[in-house]
Amino acid sequence: EYEDTFLRAGGPAVAERLVRFPDRDGRILALRYDFTSSLARVAATTYSAAGGPLRLCYSGVVHRQEPERGGRPREMLQVGAELLGQGDLAADIEVVRLTVTLLQAAGLSEFQVNLGHVGVLAAGLAALDEPLRTDVRRWIDRKDRGSLSRTLADRSGDVCALTTLPFVIGRRDALEDAASRAPHTSQAGLRHLLALDSALSPAERAHLVYDLGEVRGLDYYTGIHFELYTAGAGRAVGAGGRYDDLMGRFGRPMPAVGMSLDIDAIAEVPV
């Protein structure tokens, strides 16, 4: 792909992770960083006249340079799927259910889907100015309750919730407890997660853990977002979520949700 495809999707922060080289015309190409960006471009061009929703799947190699994650391979085999043009709860349920089914089909039994929703913390983070917002996101990612409490002690409302909601991790009862004390601006995201939980079977819910403090990728995701973990793997074996803003960057606005699996990481899991 031309590097612009990945920069348009992921922003400037992606640039240092691309494996790039010039073509004969001097334009910069990049080895495929991810499939979602490429499928967004294809859906906006090749499939521009197709009716929705579009269900696309893929399998292939991606290349990433991630110096902050020492020891990670630069080449990974991925499989995944994207559901484009459907922005409702049913689409989120379909993708989460597909994710659980694929992990089971790969022979995994002890795996966990860590699921959150961007809307739960969005208002609180938006109320902060930079560089404080960046610091707060870092503390949330590290589960640094002390720094959050000291810095936000005098705040109220949406910002005050940043000292409590990021530490909510658990099953449905944890969501219900959070909903009983969360500010109004966090309620829509919590209700969405509760509705998703209600739609899944007990066997599917057994693999879900709700983590309201997951802030990685918040600049990309717009709704649910999740990472996949399994016993025996030293890193996440997949990820996914809703990214309704992405397709518009390629000239065809539409809601979108998808997931991907790191097949190399799954293959390392002892059986």
C-alpha positions in Angstrom: 0.0 0.0 0.0 1.0 3.6 -0.3 1.9 4.8 3.2 -0.9 7.4 3.1 -3.4 4.6 3.5 -2.1 3.7 6.9 -1.4 7.3 8.0 -4.9 8.3 7.1 -6.3 5.5 9.2 -4.0 5.5 12.2 -2.6 9.0 12.3 1.0 10.3 12.6 1.8 7.9 15.4 1.7 5.0 13.0 4.5 6.5 10.9 7.4 5.2 13.0 6.0 1.7 13.0 5.8 1.4 9.2 8.3 -0.5 7.1 8.6 1.9 4.2 10.5 2.3 0.9 10.1 4.5 -2.2 8.8 3.3 -5.6 10.3 4.4 -8.9 8.2 7.5 -9.0 9.4 8.6 -5.6 6.2 7.9 -3.7 6.5 6.1 -0.4 5.1 2.6 -0.1 4.7 0.6 3.1 4.5 -3.1 3.8 0.9 -3.8 5.1 0.7 -2.5 8.6 -2.9 -3.8 9.1 -5.7 -5.1 7.0 -8.5 -2.8 8.4 -7.0 0.2 6.7 -6.7 -1.6 3.4 -10.2 -3.0 3.6 -11.5 0.5 4.3 -9.9 1.8 1.2 -11.2 -1.1 -0.9 -14.8 -0.7 0.5 -14.7 3.0 -0.4 -13.4 2.4 -3.9 -13.9 -1.1 -5.4 -17.1 -1.7 -3.5 -18.4 1.8 -3.6 -21.6 0.8 -5.4 -22.3 -2.2 -3.3 -25.2 -2.2 -0.9 -24.5 -2.7 2.8 -23.8 -4.1 5.2 -20.5 -5.6 3.9 -19.0 -8.6 5.6 -15.3 -8.9 4.6 -12.7 -11.4 5.9 -9.0 -11.7 5.4 -5.9 -13.7 6.1 -2.3 -12.6 5.5 0.9 -11.2 6.9 1.3 -7.7 8.4 4.6 -5.9 9.2 5.2 -3.6 12.2 8.2 -2.1 13.9 7.4 -1.6 17.5 10.5 -0.5 19.4 8.7 0.0 22.7 7.7 -3.7 22.7 11.0 -5.4 22.7 11.1 -8.9 21.4 8.0 -8.6 19.2 8.4 -10.0 15.7 8.1 -7.6 12.9 6.1 -10.0 10.8 2.8 -11.5 12.0 0.2 -13.7 10.4 -3.3 -12.3 10.9 -6.9 -13.4 10.2 -9.9 -11.2 10.8 -13.2 -9.9 9.8 -14.9 -6.5 9.3 -18.6 -5.7 9.4 -19.1 -2.4 7.5 -22.3 -0.4 7.2 -24.1 -1.6 10.4 -23.8 0.6 13.5 -26.2 -1.1 15.9 -25.9 -3.4 18.9 -26.6 -6.5 16.8 -23.4 -5.8 14.8 -21.3 -5.6 18.0 -22.9 -8.8 19.2 -22.1 -10.6 15.9 -18.4 -9.6 16.0 -18.0 -10.6 19.7 -19.7 -13.9 19.1 -17.6 -14.5 16.0 -14.4 -13.8 18.0 -15.4 -16.3 20.7 -16.2 -18.9 18.0 -12.9 -18.4 16.2 -10.9 -18.8 19.3 -12.7 -22.0 20.2 -12.2 -23.2 16.6 -8.4 -22.6 17.0 -8.5 -25.1 19.9 -8.3 -22.6 22.7 -10.4 -23.2 25.8 -8.8 -20.9 28.5 -9.1 -17.5 26.9 -10.5 -14.2 27.9 -12.1 -11.3 26.0 -11.3 -8.0 27.9 -14.1 -5.7 26.7 -14.7 -2.0 27.3 -16.5 0.9 25.7 -15.0 4.2 24.7 -18.1 6.1 25.8 -17.6 5.3 29.5 -14.5 7.6 30.0 -14.8 9.8 26.9 -16.5 12.8 28.6 -14.1 12.8 31.5 -11.0 12.7 29.3 -12.5 15.3 26.9 -12.9 17.8 29.9 -9.1 17.7 30.5 -6.6 19.9 28.7 -3.3 18.7 27.3 -0.8 17.7 28.6 -2.9 16.6 31.6 -5.1 14.4 29.4 -2.1 12.5 28.2 -0.8 12.0 31.8 -4.2 10.8 32.9 -4.5 8.3 30.1 -1.0 7.0 31.0 -2.0 6.6 34.7 -5.2 4.9 33.8 -3.3 2.4 31.5 -0.9 1.7 34.5 -3.8 1.5 37.0 -2.0 4.2 39.0 -4.8 5.1 41.4 -2.6 7.3 43.5 -1.6 9.7 40.8 -5.1 10.0 39.5 -6.5 10.7 43.0 -3.9 13.3 43.9 -4.3 15.2 40.6 -8.1 15.0 40.2 -9.0 15.3 43.8 -10.6 18.7 43.4 -12.5 17.8 40.2 -16.2 16.8 40.1 -18.7 15.2 37.7 -17.2 13.5 34.6 -13.6 14.1 35.6 -14.1 12.8 39.1 -15.3 9.5 37.5 -11.8 9.0 36.1 -10.6 8.1 39.6 -13.1 5.2 40.0 -14.4 3.8 36.7 -11.0 2.9 35.2 -10.6 0.4 38.0 -13.8 -1.5 37.3 -12.9 -5.0 36.1 -15.3 -8.0 36.3 -18.5 -9.6 35.1 -22.0 -8.3 34.7 -22.3 -7.5 38.4 -19.3 -5.1 38.1 -21.0 -3.3 35.3 -24.3 -3.0 37.2 -22.5 -1.6 40.2 -20.6 0.9 38.0 -23.9 2.0 36.3 -25.4 2.7 39.7 -22.8 5.4 40.5 -21.5 6.6 37.2 -22.2 10.1 35.8 -24.9 10.6 33.2 -22.3 10.8 30.4 -21.0 7.3 31.1 -24.4 5.7 31.2 -24.9 5.1 27.4 -21.7 3.1 27.2 -22.5 1.0 30.3 -26.0 0.3 29.0 -24.6 -0.9 25.7 -22.2 -3.3 27.5 -25.1 -4.6 29.6 -27.3 -5.1 26.6 -24.5 -7.0 24.8 -23.9 -9.1 27.9 -27.6 -10.0 28.0 -27.6 -11.1 24.3 -24.8 -13.6 24.7 -25.2 -17.2 25.9 -23.8 -18.3 29.3 -21.0 -20.2 27.6 -20.0 -17.1 25.6 -20.3 -14.8 28.7 -17.9 -17.1 30.6 -15.1 -15.8 28.4 -15.9 -12.1 28.8 -14.4 -9.8 31.4 -15.4 -6.1 31.3 -12.5 -3.7 31.8 -13.5 0.0 31.9 -10.0 1.2 32.2 -8.7 0.0 28.8 -7.6 3.3 27.1 -5.2 2.0 24.5 -6.6 2.7 21.0 -9.1 5.3 22.2 -8.1 7.6 19.3 -9.1 4.9 16.9 -12.1 3.2 18.5 -15.5 4.9 18.9 -17.6 2.2 20.8 -16.8 -1.2 22.1 -13.1 -2.3 22.0 -11.5 -5.5 23.3 -8.2 -7.4 23.5 -7.9 -11.2 23.6 -5.8 -13.2 26.0 -5.2 -16.9 26.6 -3.3 -19.0 29.0 0.2 -19.8 27.7 0.6 -16.7 25.5 2.9 -13.9 26.6 1.0 -11.2 24.7 -2.5 -10.4 23.4 -3.6 -12.9 20.7 -6.1 -10.5 19.1 -8.1 -7.3 19.3 -11.1 -5.6 17.9 -13.8 -3.0 18.3 -16.0 -0.4 16.7 -14.3 2.4 14.5 -17.1 4.4 13.0 -14.9 7.3 12.0 -12.5 5.4 9.9 -14.5 4.9 6.7 -15.1 8.6 6.3 -11.4 9.2 6.0 -11.5 7.2 2.7 -14.5 9.1 1.3 -17.3 6.8 2.2 -18.6 7.4 5.8 -20.2 4.3 7.4 -20.2 2.6 10.7 -17.8 -0.3 11.1 -16.8 -3.0 13.6 -14.2 -5.7 13.3 -11.7 -8.1 14.9 -8.4 -9.7 14.2 -6.4 -12.7 15.6 -2.6 -13.0 15.8 -2.2 -16.5 14.5 1.5 -16.7 15.4 0.8 -15.9 19.0 -2.0 -18.5 19.1 0.3 -21.1 17.5 2.8 -20.6 20.4 0.2 -21.6 23.0 1.0 -25.1 24.4 -1.7 -27.7 23.9 
